[in-house]
Structure formats: C-alpha cells, structure tokens
C-alpha cells in the first residue's frame, strides 16, 4: 500500500493587492498547504495568513525561512526586491515561484536565474497570460494546424482602467507598460509564433503625472517568417471597455483564429468557419471582470505543483522567461534608438543546461 502524498508546504512572500489572488488559488489546491505568509506590513501578512487559514504571519523573511519547513515559496513582490529575496531562497535551495516582471533589467534577471540554477532549486516565473484559458485555446488551434502555417498575429491589450488606484507605485515606475503588461503580450507572441529575431517598438507617456510610458506598440519578426504586432495601452478611451481581456488574431496559410471581446473565438479553417465560447471559469472566490486573470493564477499554481511532483521544468521556467525578458529589453532599446533591434545580437542569455548538467 503506497503512502499518501502529503501537500507541499509553501509560503507566500508579499501580501499586497495581487497576492490575494495567489492566496485564494493556493487555498483551492489540495496538493498545497500555505503554512506561512510574509510581508513588511504586519497587518497585510496577518490578513494573508487569515485567507488561507492556519498560516503563521511574519514580517522578517530570514526569520520565516529559518523557522518554517518549506517545500516552496511564492514571491509576489515588486521587481526591485526580487534579487535579494531570491538570494535568501537560493541559500536554502528552496524552489520558488516568482511574480513577473522577473527583474528591473536583463542583467539582474540573468543573475537571478543563474543563482537559482547554481543552487539546484527550480524557478518558475508567474507569467499568467499564457495560462489564461482563451489564450491557450488560441494556441491549441494554431498548434494543431487548423489555420495552416502562421503568417501574422495581432495581439492587443488596450484599456483605460485605473490601474493606479490599487497599485499607486506604478505611477512612479520609470519602466511602466512595457515592463508591466508588455512582458505579458510579448510572451504571448512567443507562445503563439515562436522566438523573434527582430523587434521595432514605439512608446509614449500619455497620462499626466506618471513617470513611465503607458502606451507601446511593437512589430516582431519571428524565426518562422511570421510577423506579429504587439500593443499595450493604459490610456485607450474606447467605447467598449473590456478590461482585462486580450484580443488576438492569428492568420495562417489556410485560415485564421480570432479571440474577440467577451471571450468569443472564431476560427476559419479552409472554407469552414466555427464559433467557440472560450470564457474562463468563474471560480468560487473570483469576481468579474477579473475572473480570467484569477483562473489563470490558479492554473499557474496547479502547473507548478505538477512540476514539483514530477520533477520537470516549468513551462515558464526562469530560463524560458529570460527569452521573454530579452524582448522587453529589446523594446526599450528600440524606443531609445528609434531603430529595429535584433534581440540575439545585443544580449546573450544563458540556456537551460538541463537536468544532467
């Protein structure tokens, strides 16, 4: 008779605005048990602990790591804090999920990934857009060849939702939309069409009183010959506000697939046209319009637990996410120079050495 598998013991580091979704998602996964929360703000740490029930709240990370027996940590803090937190986790060879963006810049991102690799500790970046059900349905349609060879994609995240109300620090962020949500849509471009060998980007700061850019558009040339247009905006005053939905159209040699507003997917394959409702599941703790994002958090966490159990690399491992982060860096370089950038030419990133290194 086999022994029952015990839940993985985890801790959530950072209990602010978005971490509430992480905590609720962990609560719904029997394969995990959050035993500790940590935040510099005692009230937030305790509120996070209360959400999962029975967890111990800490305000000192080192104290928590010394006191608790953990199988993993989920880091939901701002990018400026990631390297210092990862250093402490790596010292204990502690597997970690790390909220995007990975780091403030590519050099720091590489150090984080290499530090965890040297420690032999798995690292997954919480890149949740590609785990959204509608986007995965688009990818499955493309991958099964329903539209032939992909030739073009248009990926758009445009809104006028007040992101600053609950995340006021974003107004002071020097690298704003490309780093905050551009990283998501650039990753979706990789997810759908593969790696990019050229990138041209323009960006602008539209809203008064913010430090960084709040609108961006990039054109990517992919290794397979396809082209994608990737755009994100926090200042699009549209008649139909569909926050936080991403709209996608992928064209191919034999048809197309479109992800339209309200999670409706239309596929033309040859001469046949089909319509599909790919709405995300409304989890019992979720609320509209956030439910698509919230379900994707659940799916990310579920994937992480499966990777730990089966000792396999996460889909969005640190090494994989460096390829997305390289596109973020290329976008900023293109904005600054006004020229197209070859992401491979300016930034060598380490490849995953694999399990036998």
mmCIF file of C-alpha atoms in Angstrom:
data_model
loop_
_atom_site.group_PDB
_atom_site.id
_atom_site.type_symbol
_atom_site.label_atom_id
_atom_site.label_comp_id
_atom_site.label_asym_id
_atom_site.label_seq_id
_atom_site.Cartn_x
_atom_site.Cartn_y
_atom_site.Cartn_z
ATOM 1 C CA UNK A 1 0.000 0.000 0.000
ATOM 2 C CA UNK A 2 1.501 3.342 -1.051
ATOM 3 C CA UNK A 3 1.856 6.180 1.415
ATOM 4 C CA UNK A 4 -0.499 9.127 0.815
ATOM 5 C CA UNK A 5 1.198 12.116 -0.769
ATOM 6 C CA UNK A 6 1.371 14.984 1.673
ATOM 7 C CA UNK A 7 0.596 18.528 0.458
ATOM 8 C CA UNK A 8 3.588 20.657 -0.472
ATOM 9 C CA UNK A 9 4.271 23.191 2.281
ATOM 10 C CA UNK A 10 4.510 26.710 0.875
ATOM 11 C CA UNK A 11 4.897 30.309 1.944
ATOM 12 C CA UNK A 12 3.691 33.454 0.201
ATOM 13 C CA UNK A 13 6.106 36.385 0.324
ATOM 14 C CA UNK A 14 4.345 39.697 -0.274
ATOM 15 C CA UNK A 15 0.659 40.015 0.643
ATOM 16 C CA UNK A 16 -0.404 43.100 -1.287
ATOM 17 C CA UNK A 17 -3.039 43.748 -3.951
ATOM 18 C CA UNK A 18 -2.384 40.898 -6.401
ATOM 19 C CA UNK A 19 -1.185 38.378 -3.807
ATOM 20 C CA UNK A 20 -4.785 37.944 -2.674
ATOM 21 C CA UNK A 21 -5.381 36.023 -5.910
ATOM 22 C CA UNK A 22 -2.360 33.806 -5.262
ATOM 23 C CA UNK A 23 -3.519 33.037 -1.736
ATOM 24 C CA UNK A 24 -7.067 32.209 -2.844
ATOM 25 C CA UNK A 25 -5.732 29.974 -5.617
ATOM 26 C CA UNK A 26 -3.453 28.053 -3.244
ATOM 27 C CA UNK A 27 -6.387 27.585 -0.885
ATOM 28 C CA UNK A 28 -8.243 25.756 -3.674
ATOM 29 C CA UNK A 29 -5.422 23.281 -4.405
ATOM 30 C CA UNK A 30 -5.329 20.244 -2.078
ATOM 31 C CA UNK A 31 -1.779 19.423 -3.213
ATOM 32 C CA UNK A 32 -0.504 22.574 -1.467
ATOM 33 C CA UNK A 33 -0.724 23.995 2.017
ATOM 34 C CA UNK A 34 0.359 27.568 2.682
ATOM 35 C CA UNK A 35 1.856 27.454 6.155
ATOM 36 C CA UNK A 36 3.353 30.945 6.308
ATOM 37 C CA UNK A 37 2.976 34.435 4.889
ATOM 38 C CA UNK A 38 5.497 37.272 4.965
ATOM 39 C CA UNK A 39 5.115 40.996 4.390
ATOM 40 C CA UNK A 40 6.885 44.057 5.782
ATOM 41 C CA UNK A 41 3.409 45.272 6.798
ATOM 42 C CA UNK A 42 2.229 43.178 9.756
ATOM 43 C CA UNK A 43 -1.468 43.742 9.009
ATOM 44 C CA UNK A 44 -1.090 42.561 5.419
ATOM 45 C CA UNK A 45 0.890 39.481 6.481
ATOM 46 C CA UNK A 46 -1.814 38.584 9.003
ATOM 47 C CA UNK A 47 -4.603 39.226 6.502
ATOM 48 C CA UNK A 48 -2.846 36.916 4.042
ATOM 49 C CA UNK A 49 -2.490 34.236 6.693
ATOM 50 C CA UNK A 50 -6.183 34.525 7.516
ATOM 51 C CA UNK A 51 -7.109 33.979 3.869
ATOM 52 C CA UNK A 52 -5.566 30.510 3.851
ATOM 53 C CA UNK A 53 -6.303 29.671 7.480
ATOM 54 C CA UNK A 54 -3.752 28.334 9.932
ATOM 55 C CA UNK A 55 -0.692 30.040 8.443
ATOM 56 C CA UNK A 56 1.848 31.920 10.548
ATOM 57 C CA UNK A 57 2.423 35.571 9.645
ATOM 58 C CA UNK A 58 5.932 37.059 9.541
ATOM 59 C CA UNK A 59 7.430 40.456 8.802
ATOM 60 C CA UNK A 60 11.026 39.199 8.577
ATOM 61 C CA UNK A 61 11.912 36.916 5.669
ATOM 62 C CA UNK A 62 15.048 35.436 7.225
ATOM 63 C CA UNK A 63 13.114 34.588 10.385
ATOM 64 C CA UNK A 64 10.429 32.824 8.371
ATOM 65 C CA UNK A 65 12.897 30.835 6.283
ATOM 66 C CA UNK A 66 14.716 29.692 9.423
ATOM 67 C CA UNK A 67 11.553 28.834 11.346
ATOM 68 C CA UNK A 68 9.467 27.035 8.728
ATOM 69 C CA UNK A 69 9.915 23.710 6.949
ATOM 70 C CA UNK A 70 9.027 24.669 3.383
ATOM 71 C CA UNK A 71 8.840 22.910 0.040
ATOM 72 C CA UNK A 72 8.492 26.143 -1.965
ATOM 73 C CA UNK A 73 7.847 29.864 -1.783
ATOM 74 C CA UNK A 74 5.601 32.078 -3.905
ATOM 75 C CA UNK A 75 7.135 35.557 -4.247
ATOM 76 C CA UNK A 76 4.550 38.256 -5.000
ATOM 77 C CA UNK A 77 6.581 41.431 -4.518
ATOM 78 C CA UNK A 78 7.777 44.245 -6.757
ATOM 79 C CA UNK A 79 10.603 43.525 -9.184
ATOM 80 C CA UNK A 80 13.150 45.675 -7.309
ATOM 81 C CA UNK A 81 13.007 43.264 -4.346
ATOM 82 C CA UNK A 82 13.339 40.015 -6.302
ATOM 83 C CA UNK A 83 17.104 39.565 -6.334
ATOM 84 C CA UNK A 84 17.547 39.989 -2.590
ATOM 85 C CA UNK A 85 14.670 37.609 -1.828
ATOM 86 C CA UNK A 86 15.898 35.017 -4.326
ATOM 87 C CA UNK A 87 19.378 35.181 -2.787
ATOM 88 C CA UNK A 88 17.949 34.067 0.560
ATOM 89 C CA UNK A 89 15.856 31.332 -1.050
ATOM 90 C CA UNK A 90 18.811 30.062 -3.079
ATOM 91 C CA UNK A 91 20.900 29.843 0.094
ATOM 92 C CA UNK A 92 18.418 27.195 1.236
ATOM 93 C CA UNK A 93 17.956 25.635 -2.242
ATOM 94 C CA UNK A 94 14.273 26.462 -1.885
ATOM 95 C CA UNK A 95 12.116 26.174 -5.056
ATOM 96 C CA UNK A 96 10.381 29.442 -5.933
ATOM 97 C CA UNK A 97 7.558 30.876 -7.992
ATOM 98 C CA UNK A 98 8.457 34.477 -8.836
ATOM 99 C CA UNK A 99 5.954 37.114 -9.922
ATOM 100 C CA UNK A 100 6.684 38.891 -13.181
ATOM 101 C CA UNK A 101 8.464 41.009 -14.234
ATOM 102 C CA UNK A 102 11.476 38.928 -13.338
ATOM 103 C CA UNK A 103 13.684 41.942 -12.582
ATOM 104 C CA UNK A 104 14.176 45.656 -13.327
ATOM 105 C CA UNK A 105 16.704 44.867 -16.082
ATOM 106 C CA UNK A 106 18.110 41.960 -18.057
ATOM 107 C CA UNK A 107 21.416 41.748 -16.181
ATOM 108 C CA UNK A 108 19.602 41.343 -12.863
ATOM 109 C CA UNK A 109 17.231 38.823 -14.414
ATOM 110 C CA UNK A 110 20.150 36.694 -15.590
ATOM 111 C CA UNK A 111 21.755 36.813 -12.134
ATOM 112 C CA UNK A 112 18.501 35.636 -10.521
ATOM 113 C CA UNK A 113 18.081 32.704 -12.892
ATOM 114 C CA UNK A 114 21.722 31.639 -12.662
ATOM 115 C CA UNK A 115 21.704 31.924 -8.864
ATOM 116 C CA UNK A 116 18.759 29.532 -8.566
ATOM 117 C CA UNK A 117 20.340 27.186 -11.101
ATOM 118 C CA UNK A 118 23.584 27.041 -9.098
ATOM 119 C CA UNK A 119 21.519 26.240 -6.010
ATOM 120 C CA UNK A 120 19.760 23.417 -7.848
ATOM 121 C CA UNK A 121 16.402 24.975 -6.998
ATOM 122 C CA UNK A 122 13.500 25.069 -9.505
ATOM 123 C CA UNK A 123 12.319 28.552 -10.511
ATOM 124 C CA UNK A 124 9.061 29.386 -12.267
ATOM 125 C CA UNK A 125 8.079 32.883 -13.354
ATOM 126 C CA UNK A 126 4.415 33.639 -12.696
ATOM 127 C CA UNK A 127 3.738 34.583 -16.335
ATOM 128 C CA UNK A 128 -0.017 34.070 -16.198
ATOM 129 C CA UNK A 129 -1.300 35.414 -19.546
ATOM 130 C CA UNK A 130 -0.332 32.280 -21.480
ATOM 131 C CA UNK A 131 -2.198 30.245 -18.838
ATOM 132 C CA UNK A 132 -5.478 32.069 -19.489
ATOM 133 C CA UNK A 133 -7.968 29.641 -20.973
ATOM 134 C CA UNK A 134 -8.901 31.803 -24.021
ATOM 135 C CA UNK A 135 -5.254 32.322 -24.974
ATOM 136 C CA UNK A 136 -4.443 28.632 -24.561
ATOM 137 C CA UNK A 137 -7.382 27.785 -26.832
ATOM 138 C CA UNK A 138 -5.938 30.092 -29.489
ATOM 139 C CA UNK A 139 -2.550 28.408 -29.132
ATOM 140 C CA UNK A 140 -4.076 24.926 -29.387
ATOM 141 C CA UNK A 141 -5.886 25.961 -32.573
ATOM 142 C CA UNK A 142 -2.639 27.207 -34.101
ATOM 143 C CA UNK A 143 -0.611 24.213 -32.880
ATOM 144 C CA UNK A 144 -2.962 21.614 -34.366
ATOM 145 C CA UNK A 145 -2.578 23.211 -37.790
ATOM 146 C CA UNK A 146 -6.179 24.356 -38.193
ATOM 147 C CA UNK A 147 -5.098 27.594 -39.890
ATOM 148 C CA UNK A 148 -2.055 26.233 -41.700
ATOM 149 C CA UNK A 149 1.342 27.856 -41.260
ATOM 150 C CA UNK A 150 1.020 31.043 -39.181
ATOM 151 C CA UNK A 151 1.960 34.187 -41.095
ATOM 152 C CA UNK A 152 0.746 37.105 -38.970
ATOM 153 C CA UNK A 153 -0.574 37.864 -35.490
ATOM 154 C CA UNK A 154 -2.120 40.911 -33.854
ATOM 155 C CA UNK A 155 -2.069 40.866 -30.018
ATOM 156 C CA UNK A 156 -3.704 43.781 -28.219
ATOM 157 C CA UNK A 157 -4.202 44.721 -24.561
ATOM 158 C CA UNK A 158 -5.816 48.166 -24.501
ATOM 159 C CA UNK A 159 -7.708 49.753 -21.620
ATOM 160 C CA UNK A 160 -8.398 52.916 -19.671
ATOM 161 C CA UNK A 161 -8.914 51.036 -16.421
ATOM 162 C CA UNK A 162 -7.414 52.942 -13.487
ATOM 163 C CA UNK A 163 -4.516 50.655 -12.658
ATOM 164 C CA UNK A 164 -3.047 53.250 -10.294
ATOM 165 C CA UNK A 165 -5.923 53.140 -7.806
ATOM 166 C CA UNK A 166 -4.787 49.859 -6.246
ATOM 167 C CA UNK A 167 -1.154 49.964 -7.423
ATOM 168 C CA UNK A 168 -0.139 53.605 -6.902
ATOM 169 C CA UNK A 169 3.579 52.759 -7.097
ATOM 170 C CA UNK A 170 3.132 52.204 -10.843
ATOM 171 C CA UNK A 171 2.812 55.956 -11.358
ATOM 172 C CA UNK A 172 6.399 56.327 -10.125
ATOM 173 C CA UNK A 173 7.799 53.432 -12.161
ATOM 174 C CA UNK A 174 10.342 54.550 -14.753
ATOM 175 C CA UNK A 175 9.738 51.453 -16.888
ATOM 176 C CA UNK A 176 5.985 51.119 -16.929
ATOM 177 C CA UNK A 177 3.795 49.462 -19.529
ATOM 178 C CA UNK A 178 6.427 47.531 -21.491
ATOM 179 C CA UNK A 179 7.660 46.013 -18.241
ATOM 180 C CA UNK A 180 4.272 45.643 -16.536
ATOM 181 C CA UNK A 181 1.908 44.286 -19.212
ATOM 182 C CA UNK A 182 4.074 44.426 -22.342
ATOM 183 C CA UNK A 183 6.001 41.492 -20.898
ATOM 184 C CA UNK A 184 2.736 39.520 -20.965
ATOM 185 C CA UNK A 185 1.809 40.256 -24.572
ATOM 186 C CA UNK A 186 5.384 39.758 -25.766
ATOM 187 C CA UNK A 187 5.343 36.367 -24.063
ATOM 188 C CA UNK A 188 2.039 35.569 -25.799
ATOM 189 C CA UNK A 189 3.697 36.396 -29.133
ATOM 190 C CA UNK A 190 6.435 33.852 -28.330
ATOM 191 C CA UNK A 191 3.814 31.355 -27.150
ATOM 192 C CA UNK A 192 1.878 31.593 -30.423
ATOM 193 C CA UNK A 193 4.582 32.148 -33.049
ATOM 194 C CA UNK A 194 7.912 31.160 -31.514
ATOM 195 C CA UNK A 195 11.061 33.173 -30.996
ATOM 196 C CA UNK A 196 11.574 36.625 -32.512
ATOM 197 C CA UNK A 197 14.716 37.721 -34.329
ATOM 198 C CA UNK A 198 13.815 41.391 -34.815
ATOM 199 C CA UNK A 199 11.790 43.944 -32.871
ATOM 200 C CA UNK A 200 10.834 47.556 -33.500
ATOM 201 C CA UNK A 201 8.965 49.427 -30.773
ATOM 202 C CA UNK A 202 7.479 52.851 -30.179
ATOM 203 C CA UNK A 203 6.158 54.043 -26.831
ATOM 204 C CA UNK A 204 4.620 57.170 -25.341
ATOM 205 C CA UNK A 205 3.629 58.648 -21.995
ATOM 206 C CA UNK A 206 0.074 59.968 -22.333
ATOM 207 C CA UNK A 207 -1.376 60.313 -18.839
ATOM 208 C CA UNK A 208 -0.252 63.436 -16.940
ATOM 209 C CA UNK A 209 1.619 62.818 -13.709
ATOM 210 C CA UNK A 210 3.154 59.426 -14.418
ATOM 211 C CA UNK A 211 6.858 58.759 -14.788
ATOM 212 C CA UNK A 212 6.969 55.933 -17.334
ATOM 213 C CA UNK A 213 5.444 55.024 -20.685
ATOM 214 C CA UNK A 214 1.770 53.988 -20.735
ATOM 215 C CA UNK A 215 1.363 53.074 -24.415
ATOM 216 C CA UNK A 216 3.504 50.793 -26.602
ATOM 217 C CA UNK A 217 3.397 49.102 -29.989
ATOM 218 C CA UNK A 218 5.978 46.620 -31.234
ATOM 219 C CA UNK A 219 6.462 44.802 -34.527
ATOM 220 C CA UNK A 220 8.225 41.441 -34.220
ATOM 221 C CA UNK A 221 9.764 39.296 -36.929
ATOM 222 C CA UNK A 222 9.726 35.649 -35.921
ATOM 223 C CA UNK A 223 12.131 32.843 -36.799
ATOM 224 C CA UNK A 224 9.403 31.021 -38.740
ATOM 225 C CA UNK A 225 8.913 34.013 -41.049
ATOM 226 C CA UNK A 226 5.725 35.273 -39.379
ATOM 227 C CA UNK A 227 5.196 38.851 -38.208
ATOM 228 C CA UNK A 228 3.357 39.945 -35.080
ATOM 229 C CA UNK A 229 2.087 43.322 -33.941
ATOM 230 C CA UNK A 230 2.014 43.533 -30.172
ATOM 231 C CA UNK A 231 0.413 46.509 -28.425
ATOM 232 C CA UNK A 232 -0.471 47.545 -24.890
ATOM 233 C CA UNK A 233 -2.073 50.708 -23.580
ATOM 234 C CA UNK A 234 -3.354 52.043 -20.268
ATOM 235 C CA UNK A 235 -4.736 55.173 -21.940
ATOM 236 C CA UNK A 236 -7.137 53.857 -24.602
ATOM 237 C CA UNK A 237 -10.505 55.514 -24.077
ATOM 238 C CA UNK A 238 -12.571 53.013 -26.008
ATOM 239 C CA UNK A 239 -16.348 52.884 -26.385
ATOM 240 C CA UNK A 240 -16.310 49.251 -25.248
ATOM 241 C CA UNK A 241 -14.084 48.806 -22.188
ATOM 242 C CA UNK A 242 -13.230 45.103 -21.934
ATOM 243 C CA UNK A 243 -10.523 45.175 -19.245
ATOM 244 C CA UNK A 244 -8.676 42.893 -18.615
ATOM 245 C CA UNK A 245 -9.200 40.985 -21.855
ATOM 246 C CA UNK A 246 -6.551 40.471 -24.540
ATOM 247 C CA UNK A 247 -7.677 40.483 -28.177
ATOM 248 C CA UNK A 248 -5.808 38.259 -30.652
ATOM 249 C CA UNK A 249 -5.930 37.492 -34.343
ATOM 250 C CA UNK A 250 -3.611 34.912 -35.895
ATOM 251 C CA UNK A 251 -3.634 34.471 -39.662
ATOM 252 C CA UNK A 252 -2.250 31.462 -41.472
ATOM 253 C CA UNK A 253 -1.943 29.978 -44.925
ATOM 254 C CA UNK A 254 -5.205 28.033 -44.508
ATOM 255 C CA UNK A 255 -7.320 30.293 -42.293
ATOM 256 C CA UNK A 256 -7.334 32.360 -39.129
ATOM 257 C CA UNK A 257 -8.282 32.341 -35.461
ATOM 258 C CA UNK A 258 -9.627 35.402 -33.641
ATOM 259 C CA UNK A 259 -10.102 35.943 -29.930
ATOM 260 C CA UNK A 260 -12.831 38.571 -29.828
ATOM 261 C CA UNK A 261 -14.401 40.575 -26.975
ATOM 262 C CA UNK A 262 -16.239 38.619 -24.280
ATOM 263 C CA UNK A 263 -14.085 35.549 -24.893
ATOM 264 C CA UNK A 264 -15.591 34.550 -28.222
ATOM 265 C CA UNK A 265 -13.246 32.684 -30.554
ATOM 266 C CA UNK A 266 -13.858 32.471 -34.301
ATOM 267 C CA UNK A 267 -11.893 30.003 -36.404
ATOM 268 C CA UNK A 268 -11.726 29.860 -40.170
ATOM 269 C CA UNK A 269 -10.130 26.598 -41.285
ATOM 270 C CA UNK A 270 -10.186 26.248 -45.049
ATOM 271 C CA UNK A 271 -13.733 27.116 -46.084
ATOM 272 C CA UNK A 272 -15.276 26.291 -42.696
ATOM 273 C CA UNK A 273 -15.994 28.907 -40.033
ATOM 274 C CA UNK A 274 -16.732 27.922 -36.437
ATOM 275 C CA UNK A 275 -17.591 29.892 -33.316
ATOM 276 C CA UNK A 276 -16.498 28.941 -29.812
ATOM 277 C CA UNK A 277 -17.173 30.318 -26.345
ATOM 278 C CA UNK A 278 -13.817 30.126 -24.553
ATOM 279 C CA UNK A 279 -14.848 32.021 -21.432
ATOM 280 C CA UNK A 280 -12.734 31.393 -18.350
ATOM 281 C CA UNK A 281 -14.250 29.522 -15.453
ATOM 282 C CA UNK A 282 -15.643 31.726 -12.682
ATOM 283 C CA UNK A 283 -14.019 30.190 -9.616
ATOM 284 C CA UNK A 284 -15.960 30.334 -6.356
ATOM 285 C CA UNK A 285 -13.636 33.017 -4.958
ATOM 286 C CA UNK A 286 -13.312 35.025 -8.187
ATOM 287 C CA UNK A 287 -15.246 38.027 -9.449
ATOM 288 C CA UNK A 288 -15.874 39.573 -12.830
ATOM 289 C CA UNK A 289 -14.155 41.121 -14.732
ATOM 290 C CA UNK A 290 -11.032 39.738 -13.010
ATOM 291 C CA UNK A 291 -12.100 36.088 -13.309
ATOM 292 C CA UNK A 292 -9.985 35.345 -16.401
ATOM 293 C CA UNK A 293 -6.839 36.553 -14.651
ATOM 294 C CA UNK A 294 -7.832 34.830 -11.433
ATOM 295 C CA UNK A 295 -8.403 31.483 -13.122
ATOM 296 C CA UNK A 296 -5.009 31.771 -14.798
ATOM 297 C CA UNK A 297 -3.359 32.246 -11.390
ATOM 298 C CA UNK A 298 -4.991 29.005 -10.289
ATOM 299 C CA UNK A 299 -3.678 27.274 -13.442
ATOM 300 C CA UNK A 300 -0.149 28.602 -12.912
ATOM 301 C CA UNK A 301 -0.125 27.308 -9.343
ATOM 302 C CA UNK A 302 -1.558 23.969 -10.444
ATOM 303 C CA UNK A 303 1.170 23.647 -13.094
ATOM 304 C CA UNK A 304 3.878 24.456 -10.532
ATOM 305 C CA UNK A 305 2.703 21.729 -8.187
ATOM 306 C CA UNK A 306 2.663 19.200 -11.013
ATOM 307 C CA UNK A 307 6.205 20.213 -11.968
ATOM 308 C CA UNK A 308 7.399 19.763 -8.379
ATOM 309 C CA UNK A 309 5.715 16.369 -8.111
ATOM 310 C CA UNK A 310 7.039 15.108 -11.445
ATOM 311 C CA UNK A 311 10.436 16.844 -11.180
ATOM 312 C CA UNK A 312 10.051 18.565 -14.546
ATOM 313 C CA UNK A 313 10.905 22.070 -15.693
ATOM 314 C CA UNK A 314 8.012 24.546 -15.585
ATOM 315 C CA UNK A 315 6.677 25.876 -18.877
ATOM 316 C CA UNK A 316 7.693 29.374 -17.785
ATOM 317 C CA UNK A 317 10.939 28.475 -16.075
ATOM 318 C CA UNK A 318 13.465 31.162 -15.302
ATOM 319 C CA UNK A 319 15.487 30.163 -18.361
ATOM 320 C CA UNK A 320 12.423 30.316 -20.612
ATOM 321 C CA UNK A 321 11.336 33.661 -19.231
ATOM 322 C CA UNK A 322 14.732 35.166 -19.980
ATOM 323 C CA UNK A 323 13.768 34.829 -23.652
ATOM 324 C CA UNK A 324 10.663 36.942 -22.994
ATOM 325 C CA UNK A 325 12.617 39.384 -20.847
ATOM 326 C CA UNK A 326 15.137 39.795 -23.649
ATOM 327 C CA UNK A 327 12.256 41.083 -25.803
ATOM 328 C CA UNK A 328 11.307 43.562 -23.067
ATOM 329 C CA UNK A 329 14.866 44.848 -23.032
ATOM 330 C CA UNK A 330 14.907 44.957 -26.843
ATOM 331 C CA UNK A 331 11.714 47.035 -26.800
ATOM 332 C CA UNK A 332 13.253 49.643 -24.512
ATOM 333 C CA UNK A 333 16.414 49.744 -26.624
ATOM 334 C CA UNK A 334 14.346 50.191 -29.774
ATOM 335 C CA UNK A 335 12.334 53.019 -28.206
ATOM 336 C CA UNK A 336 15.556 54.752 -27.171
ATOM 337 C CA UNK A 337 17.335 54.337 -30.507
ATOM 338 C CA UNK A 338 14.385 54.628 -32.859
ATOM 339 C CA UNK A 339 15.658 51.560 -34.732
ATOM 340 C CA UNK A 340 14.756 47.907 -35.003
ATOM 341 C CA UNK A 341 16.733 45.643 -32.684
ATOM 342 C CA UNK A 342 17.958 42.070 -33.061
ATOM 343 C CA UNK A 343 17.320 40.578 -29.587
ATOM 344 C CA UNK A 344 20.008 37.933 -30.186
ATOM 345 C CA UNK A 345 22.660 40.458 -31.188
ATOM 346 C CA UNK A 346 22.663 42.683 -28.119
ATOM 347 C CA UNK A 347 22.007 40.197 -25.348
ATOM 348 C CA UNK A 348 23.380 36.716 -24.863
ATOM 349 C CA UNK A 349 21.330 34.866 -22.276
ATOM 350 C CA UNK A 350 22.145 31.519 -20.682
ATOM 351 C CA UNK A 351 20.387 28.447 -21.997
ATOM 352 C CA UNK A 352 18.852 25.892 -19.678
ATOM 353 C CA UNK A 353 21.667 23.393 -19.010
ATOM 354 C CA UNK A 354 19.112 20.649 -18.450
ATOM 355 C CA UNK A 355 18.707 18.110 -15.647
ATOM 356 C CA UNK A 356 22.005 16.335 -16.320
ATOM 357 C CA UNK A 357 24.311 19.363 -16.093
#
